[in-house]
mmCIF file of C-alpha atoms and ligand atoms in Angstrom:
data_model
loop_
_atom_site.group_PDB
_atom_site.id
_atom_site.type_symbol
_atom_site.label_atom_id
_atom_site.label_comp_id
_atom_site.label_asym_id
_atom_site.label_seq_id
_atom_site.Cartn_x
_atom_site.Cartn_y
_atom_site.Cartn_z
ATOM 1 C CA UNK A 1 7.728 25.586 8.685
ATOM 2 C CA UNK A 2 4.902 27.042 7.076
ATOM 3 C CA UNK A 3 2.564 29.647 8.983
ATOM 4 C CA UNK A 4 0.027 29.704 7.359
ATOM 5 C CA UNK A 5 -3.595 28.174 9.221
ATOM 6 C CA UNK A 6 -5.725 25.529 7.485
ATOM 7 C CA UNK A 7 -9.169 24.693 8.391
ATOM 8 C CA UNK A 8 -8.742 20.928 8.578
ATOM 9 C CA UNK A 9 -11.964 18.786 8.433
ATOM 10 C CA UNK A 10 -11.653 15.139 9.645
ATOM 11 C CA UNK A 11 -14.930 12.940 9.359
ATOM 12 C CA UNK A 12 -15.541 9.093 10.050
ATOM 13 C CA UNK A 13 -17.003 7.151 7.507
ATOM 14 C CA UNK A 14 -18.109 3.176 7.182
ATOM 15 C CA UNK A 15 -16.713 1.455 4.296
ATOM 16 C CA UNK A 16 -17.739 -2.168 3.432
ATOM 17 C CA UNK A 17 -14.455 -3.466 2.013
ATOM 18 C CA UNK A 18 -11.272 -2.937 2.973
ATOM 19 C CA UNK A 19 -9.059 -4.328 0.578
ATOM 20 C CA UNK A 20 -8.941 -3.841 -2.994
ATOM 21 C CA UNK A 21 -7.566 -5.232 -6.198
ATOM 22 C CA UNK A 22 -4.444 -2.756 -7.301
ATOM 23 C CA UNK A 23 -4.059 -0.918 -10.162
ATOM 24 C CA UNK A 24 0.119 -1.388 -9.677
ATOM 25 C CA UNK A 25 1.792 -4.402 -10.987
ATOM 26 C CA UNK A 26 3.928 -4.671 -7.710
ATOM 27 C CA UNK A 27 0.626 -5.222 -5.473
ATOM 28 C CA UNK A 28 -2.181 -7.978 -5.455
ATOM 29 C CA UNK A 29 -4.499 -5.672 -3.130
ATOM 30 C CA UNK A 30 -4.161 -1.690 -1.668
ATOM 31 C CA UNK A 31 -5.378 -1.097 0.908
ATOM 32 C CA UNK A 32 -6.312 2.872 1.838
ATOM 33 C CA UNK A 33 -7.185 3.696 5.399
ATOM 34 C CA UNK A 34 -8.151 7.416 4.674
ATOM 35 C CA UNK A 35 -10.070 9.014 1.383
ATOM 36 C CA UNK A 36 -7.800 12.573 0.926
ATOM 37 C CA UNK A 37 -4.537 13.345 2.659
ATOM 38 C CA UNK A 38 -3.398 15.837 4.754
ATOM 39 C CA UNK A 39 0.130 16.136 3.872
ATOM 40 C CA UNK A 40 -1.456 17.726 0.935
ATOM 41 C CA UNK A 41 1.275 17.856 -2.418
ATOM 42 C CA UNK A 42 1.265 20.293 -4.582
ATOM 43 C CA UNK A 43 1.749 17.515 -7.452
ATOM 44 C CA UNK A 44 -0.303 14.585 -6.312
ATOM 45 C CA UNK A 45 -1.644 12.416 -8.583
ATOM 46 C CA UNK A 46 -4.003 10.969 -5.932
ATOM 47 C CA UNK A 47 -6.326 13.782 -6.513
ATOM 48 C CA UNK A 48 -7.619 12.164 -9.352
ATOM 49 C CA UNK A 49 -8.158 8.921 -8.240
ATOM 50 C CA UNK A 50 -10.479 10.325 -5.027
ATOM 51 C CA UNK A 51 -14.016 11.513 -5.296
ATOM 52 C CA UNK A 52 -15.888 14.052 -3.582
ATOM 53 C CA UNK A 53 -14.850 17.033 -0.896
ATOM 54 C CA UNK A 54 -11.174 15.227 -0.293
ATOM 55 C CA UNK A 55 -10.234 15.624 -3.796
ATOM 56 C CA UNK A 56 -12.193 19.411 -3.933
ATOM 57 C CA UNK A 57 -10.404 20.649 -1.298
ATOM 58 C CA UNK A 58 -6.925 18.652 -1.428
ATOM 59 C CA UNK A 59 -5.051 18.867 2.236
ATOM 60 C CA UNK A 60 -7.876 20.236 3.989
ATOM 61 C CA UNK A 61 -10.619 17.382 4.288
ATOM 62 C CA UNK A 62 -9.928 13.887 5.247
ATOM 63 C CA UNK A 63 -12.114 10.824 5.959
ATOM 64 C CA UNK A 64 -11.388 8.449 8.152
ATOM 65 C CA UNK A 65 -12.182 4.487 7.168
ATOM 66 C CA UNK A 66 -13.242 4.246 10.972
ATOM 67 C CA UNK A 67 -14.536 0.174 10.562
ATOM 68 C CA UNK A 68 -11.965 -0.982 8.562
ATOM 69 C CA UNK A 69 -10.040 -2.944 10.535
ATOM 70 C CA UNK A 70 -13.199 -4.962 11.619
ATOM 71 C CA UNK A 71 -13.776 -5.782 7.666
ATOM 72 C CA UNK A 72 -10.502 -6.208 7.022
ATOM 73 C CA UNK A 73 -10.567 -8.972 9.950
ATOM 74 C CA UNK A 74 -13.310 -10.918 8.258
ATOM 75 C CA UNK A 75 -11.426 -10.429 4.637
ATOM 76 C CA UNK A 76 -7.940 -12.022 5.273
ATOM 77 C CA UNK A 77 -9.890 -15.221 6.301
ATOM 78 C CA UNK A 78 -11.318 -15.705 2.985
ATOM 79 C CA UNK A 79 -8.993 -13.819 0.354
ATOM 80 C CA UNK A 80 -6.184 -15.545 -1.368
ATOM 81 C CA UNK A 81 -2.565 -14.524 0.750
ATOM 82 C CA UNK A 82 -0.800 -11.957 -1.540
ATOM 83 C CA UNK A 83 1.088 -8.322 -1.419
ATOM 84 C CA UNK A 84 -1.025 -5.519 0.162
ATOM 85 C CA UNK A 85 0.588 -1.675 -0.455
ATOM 86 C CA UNK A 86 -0.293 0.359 2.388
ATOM 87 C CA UNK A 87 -1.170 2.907 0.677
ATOM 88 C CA UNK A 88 -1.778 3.987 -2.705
ATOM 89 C CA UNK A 89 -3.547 7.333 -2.800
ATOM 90 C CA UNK A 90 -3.057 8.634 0.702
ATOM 91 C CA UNK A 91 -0.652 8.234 3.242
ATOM 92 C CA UNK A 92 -1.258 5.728 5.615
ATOM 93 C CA UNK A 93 1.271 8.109 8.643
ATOM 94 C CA UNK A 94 -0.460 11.013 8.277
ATOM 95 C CA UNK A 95 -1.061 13.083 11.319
ATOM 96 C CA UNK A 96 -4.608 11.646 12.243
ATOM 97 C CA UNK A 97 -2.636 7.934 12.217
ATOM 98 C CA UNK A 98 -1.844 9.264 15.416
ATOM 99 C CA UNK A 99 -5.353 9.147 16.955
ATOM 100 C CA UNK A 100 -7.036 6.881 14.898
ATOM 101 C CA UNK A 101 -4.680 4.094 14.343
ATOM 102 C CA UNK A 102 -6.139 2.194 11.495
ATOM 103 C CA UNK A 103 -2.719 1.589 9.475
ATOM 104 C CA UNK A 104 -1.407 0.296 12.556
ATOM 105 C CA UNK A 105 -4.340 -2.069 13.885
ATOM 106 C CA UNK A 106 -4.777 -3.165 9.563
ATOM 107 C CA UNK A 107 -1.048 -3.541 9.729
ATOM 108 C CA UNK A 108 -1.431 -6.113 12.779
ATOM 109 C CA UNK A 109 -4.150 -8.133 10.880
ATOM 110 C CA UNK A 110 -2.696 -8.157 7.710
ATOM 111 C CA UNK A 111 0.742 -9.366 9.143
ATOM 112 C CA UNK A 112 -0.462 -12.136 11.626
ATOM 113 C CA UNK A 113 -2.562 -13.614 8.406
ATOM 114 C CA UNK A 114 0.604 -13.613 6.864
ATOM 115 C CA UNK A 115 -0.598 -11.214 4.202
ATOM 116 C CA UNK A 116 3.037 -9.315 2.839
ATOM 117 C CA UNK A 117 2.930 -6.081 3.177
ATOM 118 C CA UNK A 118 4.171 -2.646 0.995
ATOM 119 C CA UNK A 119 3.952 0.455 3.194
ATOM 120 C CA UNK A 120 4.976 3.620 1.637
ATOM 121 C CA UNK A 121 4.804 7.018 3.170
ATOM 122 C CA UNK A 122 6.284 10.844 3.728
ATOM 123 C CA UNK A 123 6.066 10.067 7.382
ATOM 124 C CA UNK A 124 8.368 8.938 10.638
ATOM 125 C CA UNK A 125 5.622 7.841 12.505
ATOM 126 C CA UNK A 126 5.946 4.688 10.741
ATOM 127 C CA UNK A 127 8.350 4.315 13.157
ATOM 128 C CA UNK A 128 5.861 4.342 16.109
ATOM 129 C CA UNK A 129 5.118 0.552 14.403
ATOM 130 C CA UNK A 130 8.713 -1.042 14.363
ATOM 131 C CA UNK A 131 7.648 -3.395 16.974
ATOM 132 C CA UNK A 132 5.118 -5.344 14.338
ATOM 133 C CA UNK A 133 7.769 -4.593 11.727
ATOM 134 C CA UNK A 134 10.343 -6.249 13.891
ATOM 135 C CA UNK A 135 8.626 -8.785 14.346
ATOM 136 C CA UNK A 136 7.293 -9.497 11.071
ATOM 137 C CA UNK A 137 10.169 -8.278 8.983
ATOM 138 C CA UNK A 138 10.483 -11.316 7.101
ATOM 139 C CA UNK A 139 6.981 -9.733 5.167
ATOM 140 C CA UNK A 140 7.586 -6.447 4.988
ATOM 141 C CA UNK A 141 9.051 -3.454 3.430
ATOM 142 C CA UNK A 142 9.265 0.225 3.811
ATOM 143 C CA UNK A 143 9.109 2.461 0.964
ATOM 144 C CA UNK A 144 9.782 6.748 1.546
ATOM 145 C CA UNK A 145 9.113 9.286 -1.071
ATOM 146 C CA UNK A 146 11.956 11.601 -1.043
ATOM 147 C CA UNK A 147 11.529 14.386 -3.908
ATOM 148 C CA UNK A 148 14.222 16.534 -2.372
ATOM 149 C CA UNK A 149 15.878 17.047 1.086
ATOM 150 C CA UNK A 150 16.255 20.753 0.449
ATOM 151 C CA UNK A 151 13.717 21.960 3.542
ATOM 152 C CA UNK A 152 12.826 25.512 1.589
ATOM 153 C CA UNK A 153 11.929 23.390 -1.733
ATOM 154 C CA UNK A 154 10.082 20.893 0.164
ATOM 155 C CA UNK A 155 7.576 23.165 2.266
ATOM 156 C CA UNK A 156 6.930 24.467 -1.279
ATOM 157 C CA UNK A 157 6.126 21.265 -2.804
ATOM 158 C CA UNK A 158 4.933 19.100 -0.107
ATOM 159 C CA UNK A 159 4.069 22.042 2.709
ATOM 160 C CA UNK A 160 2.259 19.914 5.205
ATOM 161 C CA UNK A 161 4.858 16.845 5.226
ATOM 162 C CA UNK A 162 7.279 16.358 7.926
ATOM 163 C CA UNK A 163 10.926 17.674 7.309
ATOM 164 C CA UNK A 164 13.374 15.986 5.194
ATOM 165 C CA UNK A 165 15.498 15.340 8.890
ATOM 166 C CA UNK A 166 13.166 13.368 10.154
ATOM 167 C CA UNK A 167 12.558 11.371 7.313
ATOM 168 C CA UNK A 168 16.415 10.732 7.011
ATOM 169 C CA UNK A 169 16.028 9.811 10.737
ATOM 170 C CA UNK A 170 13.360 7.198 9.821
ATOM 171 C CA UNK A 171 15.227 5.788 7.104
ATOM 172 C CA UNK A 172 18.085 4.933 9.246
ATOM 173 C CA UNK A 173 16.081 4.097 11.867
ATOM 174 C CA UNK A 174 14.620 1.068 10.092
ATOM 175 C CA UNK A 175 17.645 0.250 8.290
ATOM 176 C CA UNK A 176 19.242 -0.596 11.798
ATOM 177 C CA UNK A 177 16.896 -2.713 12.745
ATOM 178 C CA UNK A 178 17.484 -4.905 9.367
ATOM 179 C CA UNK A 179 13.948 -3.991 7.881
ATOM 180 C CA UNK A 180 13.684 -3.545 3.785
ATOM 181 C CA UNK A 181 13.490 -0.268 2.816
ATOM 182 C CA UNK A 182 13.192 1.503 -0.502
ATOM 183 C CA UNK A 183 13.244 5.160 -1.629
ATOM 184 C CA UNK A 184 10.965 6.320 -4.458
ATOM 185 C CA UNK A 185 12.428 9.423 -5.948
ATOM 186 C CA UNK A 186 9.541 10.836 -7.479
ATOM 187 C CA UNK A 187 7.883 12.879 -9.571
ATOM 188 C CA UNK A 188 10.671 14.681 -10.332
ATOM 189 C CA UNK A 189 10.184 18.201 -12.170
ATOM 190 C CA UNK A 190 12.170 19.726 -14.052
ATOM 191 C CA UNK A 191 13.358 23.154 -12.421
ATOM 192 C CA UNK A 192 11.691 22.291 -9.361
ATOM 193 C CA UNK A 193 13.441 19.127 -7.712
ATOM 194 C CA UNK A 194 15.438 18.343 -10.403
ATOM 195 C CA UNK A 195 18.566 19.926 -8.960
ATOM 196 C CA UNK A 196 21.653 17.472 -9.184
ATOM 197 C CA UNK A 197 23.558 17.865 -5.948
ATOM 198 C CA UNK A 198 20.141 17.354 -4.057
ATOM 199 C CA UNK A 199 19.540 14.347 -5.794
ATOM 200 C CA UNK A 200 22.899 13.195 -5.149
ATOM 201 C CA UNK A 201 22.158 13.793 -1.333
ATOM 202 C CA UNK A 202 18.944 10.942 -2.042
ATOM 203 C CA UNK A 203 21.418 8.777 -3.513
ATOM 204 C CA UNK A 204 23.902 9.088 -0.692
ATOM 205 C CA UNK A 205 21.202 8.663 1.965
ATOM 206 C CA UNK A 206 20.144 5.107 -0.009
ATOM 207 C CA UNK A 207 23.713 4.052 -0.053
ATOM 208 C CA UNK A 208 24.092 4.425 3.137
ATOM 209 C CA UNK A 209 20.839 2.620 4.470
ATOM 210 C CA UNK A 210 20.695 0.064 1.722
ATOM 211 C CA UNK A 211 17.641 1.214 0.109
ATOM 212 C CA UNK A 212 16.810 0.500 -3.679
ATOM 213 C CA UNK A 213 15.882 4.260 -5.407
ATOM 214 C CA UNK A 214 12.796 4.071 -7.837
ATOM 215 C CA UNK A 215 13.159 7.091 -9.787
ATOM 216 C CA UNK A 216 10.303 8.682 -11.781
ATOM 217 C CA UNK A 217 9.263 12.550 -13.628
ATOM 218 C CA UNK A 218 5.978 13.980 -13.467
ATOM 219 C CA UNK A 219 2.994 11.894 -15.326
ATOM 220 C CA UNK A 220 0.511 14.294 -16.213
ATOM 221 C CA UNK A 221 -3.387 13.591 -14.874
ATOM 222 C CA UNK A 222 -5.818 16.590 -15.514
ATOM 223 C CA UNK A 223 -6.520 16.944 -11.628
ATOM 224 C CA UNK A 224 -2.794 16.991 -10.282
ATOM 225 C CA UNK A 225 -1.812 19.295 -13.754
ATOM 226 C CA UNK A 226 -4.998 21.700 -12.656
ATOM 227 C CA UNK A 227 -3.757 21.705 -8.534
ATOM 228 C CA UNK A 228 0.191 22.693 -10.502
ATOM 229 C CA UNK A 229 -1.457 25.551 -12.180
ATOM 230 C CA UNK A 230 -2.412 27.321 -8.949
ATOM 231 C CA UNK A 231 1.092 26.638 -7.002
ATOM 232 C CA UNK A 232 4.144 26.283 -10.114
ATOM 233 C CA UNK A 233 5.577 28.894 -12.634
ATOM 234 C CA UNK A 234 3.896 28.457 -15.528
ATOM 235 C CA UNK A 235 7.637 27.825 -17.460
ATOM 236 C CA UNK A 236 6.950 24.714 -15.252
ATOM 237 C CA UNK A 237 3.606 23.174 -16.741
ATOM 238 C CA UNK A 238 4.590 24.150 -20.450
ATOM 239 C CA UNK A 239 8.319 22.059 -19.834
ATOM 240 C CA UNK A 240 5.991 19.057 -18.924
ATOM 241 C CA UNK A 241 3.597 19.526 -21.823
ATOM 242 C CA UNK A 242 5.728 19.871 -24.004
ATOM 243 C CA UNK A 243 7.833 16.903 -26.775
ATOM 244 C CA UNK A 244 10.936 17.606 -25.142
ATOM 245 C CA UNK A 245 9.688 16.989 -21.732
ATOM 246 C CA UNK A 246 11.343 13.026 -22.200
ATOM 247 C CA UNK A 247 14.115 13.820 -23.613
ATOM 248 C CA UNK A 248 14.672 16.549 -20.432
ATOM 249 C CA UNK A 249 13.948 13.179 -18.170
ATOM 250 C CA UNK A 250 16.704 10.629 -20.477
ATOM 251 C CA UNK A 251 19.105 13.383 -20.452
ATOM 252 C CA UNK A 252 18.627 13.842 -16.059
ATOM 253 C CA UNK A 253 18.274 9.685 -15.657
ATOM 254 C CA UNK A 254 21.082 8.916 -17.505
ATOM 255 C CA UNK A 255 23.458 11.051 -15.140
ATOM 256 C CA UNK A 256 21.907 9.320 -12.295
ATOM 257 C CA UNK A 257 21.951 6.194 -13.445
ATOM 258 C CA UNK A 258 26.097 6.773 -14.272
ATOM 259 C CA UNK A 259 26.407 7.723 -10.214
ATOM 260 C CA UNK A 260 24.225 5.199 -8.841
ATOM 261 C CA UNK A 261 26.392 2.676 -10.987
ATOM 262 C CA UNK A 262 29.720 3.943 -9.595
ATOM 263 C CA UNK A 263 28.312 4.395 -5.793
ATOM 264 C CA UNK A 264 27.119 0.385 -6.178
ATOM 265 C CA UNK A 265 23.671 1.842 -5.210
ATOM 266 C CA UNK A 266 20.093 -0.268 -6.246
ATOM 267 C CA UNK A 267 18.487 2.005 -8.904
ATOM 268 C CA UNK A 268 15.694 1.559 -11.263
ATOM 269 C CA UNK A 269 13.439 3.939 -13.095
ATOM 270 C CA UNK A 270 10.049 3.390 -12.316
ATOM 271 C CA UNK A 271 9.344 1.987 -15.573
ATOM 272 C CA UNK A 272 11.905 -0.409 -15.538
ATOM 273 C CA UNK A 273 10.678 -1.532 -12.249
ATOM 274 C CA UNK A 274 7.288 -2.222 -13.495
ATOM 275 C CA UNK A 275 7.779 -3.946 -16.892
ATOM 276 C CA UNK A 276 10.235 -6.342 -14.513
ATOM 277 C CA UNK A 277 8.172 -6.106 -11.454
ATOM 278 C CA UNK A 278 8.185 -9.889 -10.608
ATOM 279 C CA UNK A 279 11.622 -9.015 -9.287
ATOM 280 C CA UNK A 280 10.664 -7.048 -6.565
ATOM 281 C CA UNK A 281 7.928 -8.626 -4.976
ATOM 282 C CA UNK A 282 7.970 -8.827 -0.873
ATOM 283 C CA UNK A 283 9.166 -11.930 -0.303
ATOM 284 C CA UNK A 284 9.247 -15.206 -2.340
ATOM 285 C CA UNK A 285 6.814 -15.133 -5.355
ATOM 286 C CA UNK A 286 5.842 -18.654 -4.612
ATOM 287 C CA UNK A 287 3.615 -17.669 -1.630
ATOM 288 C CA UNK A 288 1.539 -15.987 -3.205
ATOM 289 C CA UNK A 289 -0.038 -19.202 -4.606
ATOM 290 C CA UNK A 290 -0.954 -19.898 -1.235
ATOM 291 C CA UNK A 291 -4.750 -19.191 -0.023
ATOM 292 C CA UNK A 292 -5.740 -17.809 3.267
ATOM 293 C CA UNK A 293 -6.895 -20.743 5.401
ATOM 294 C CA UNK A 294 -10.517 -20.514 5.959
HETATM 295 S S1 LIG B 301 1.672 12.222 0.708
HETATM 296 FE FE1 LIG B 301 1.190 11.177 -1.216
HETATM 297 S S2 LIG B 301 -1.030 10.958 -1.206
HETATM 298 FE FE2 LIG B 301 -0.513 12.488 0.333
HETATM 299 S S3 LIG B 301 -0.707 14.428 -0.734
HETATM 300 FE FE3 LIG B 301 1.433 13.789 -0.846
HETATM 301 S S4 LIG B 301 1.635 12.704 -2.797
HETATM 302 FE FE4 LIG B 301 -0.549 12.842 -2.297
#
């Protein structure tokens, strides 16, 4: 674990929407219970997609979408039924989940409205929610982001997460109990996570819990490339500027692909997955030309 002390600021704000159309292919709506995250990567692209004193000081300041549930309530009554990711630029387990429980009480609404659900996250306290997963499991799925169970790499990376063990725990946790789960593998960067017998652990861990792997490198946005410039080797940020950073990624996909094929194991890059995304929708596609009754 890391030592060193953050000064955390937490503050409650109103929002009047809850849900909102998604930028991804593989969701109708996102829905984002906090503005900044805690767990506070040293790669996240989130950064630029959040506004204001969560995005200046990444990790440290988070606000909390205190009415959301209430709007959320009055929403699923009159938007058409269709895939919700919980969430898209935080995480919806973050430490204040604990106290605040808005992922779990939007996670409640969404399900009983028969909304399908997307949840990814870094965290096992998604686990503190298997009894609505249990019981709705025919909507939902659980996604992790594993970039590397190496517990020295990852307090480097991701320094506030919680450790790769428990993560494994979580995974196998929910496997068990016959919920969908998925692992996205990503970013990877090269001479950071890119090592090939701790990716080979991932793989392992998703054979053995039946989880698809979404693979993916580094995309550069100007906020996440600026937060890299204060934490990674420089060597780093000119391998992913420069024309041979793809042919680095073909070269490091192809020998995963070749193991993932011989271990049987579910794995798509996370283009692939998005140019055939109709694939991998929660559920049956055909429900989602049902409407919310009114
Ligand atoms: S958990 Fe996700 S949203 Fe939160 S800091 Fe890490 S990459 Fe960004």
């Amino acid at each position: 674990m890391t030592s060193v002390m953050r000064n955390i600021v937490v503050k409650k704000i109103k929002v009047s929407k809850a849900l909102s159309k998604s930028g991804l292919p593989e969701y109708d709506y996102s829905l984002n219970p906090y503005i900044g995250c805690l767990h506070g990567c040293r790669y996240c692209y989130a950064i630029d997609f959040t506004k204001g004193d969560p995005a200046r000081r990444w990790g440290e300041i988070v606000y909390v979408k205190i009415n959301l549930p209430e709007i959320l309530r009055k929403e699923v009554k009159i938007y058409r039924r269709g895939v919700v990711g919980i969430s898209t630029i935080t995480d919806p387990y973050q430490s204040i989940e604990y106290k605040y429980n808005i992922t779990r009480r939007s996670l409640e609404i969404l399900l009983e409205n028969r909304f399908r659900v997307s949840i990814q996250t870094k965290s096992p306290l998604v686990l503190r929610d298997l009894d609505i997963l249990e019981r709705y499991k025919d909507l939902v799925e659980v996604g992790f982001t594993i970039t590397t169970l190496d517990e020295t790499k990852k307090r480097f990376i991701e320094p506030w997460t919680p450790g790769a063990e428990s993560l494994m725990y979580a995974l196998k946790r929910l496997s068990e109990k016959k919920i969908s789960t998925w692992i996205f593998v990503g970013p990877i960067i090269p001479d950071v996570n890119d090592d090939i017998n701790d990716l080979m652990r991932i793989l392992d861990l998703a054979r053995e819990t039946g989880s698809e792997i979404i693979f993916d490198y580094f995309r550069s946005h100007v906020g996440s490339i600026d937060m890299m410039r204060k934490y990674f080797d420089q060597s780093v940020i000119k391998k992913i500027l420069s024309k041979d950073y793809l042919k680095w990624w073909n070269n490091l996909i192809n020998i995963l692909m070749k193991y993932c094929s011989e271990a049987n194991i579910r794995c798509v890059t996370a283009d692939e997955y998005w140019k055939n995304i109709s694939r991998r929708r929660v559920g049956e596609e055909k429900d989602l030309l049902f409407f919310a009754e009114k």
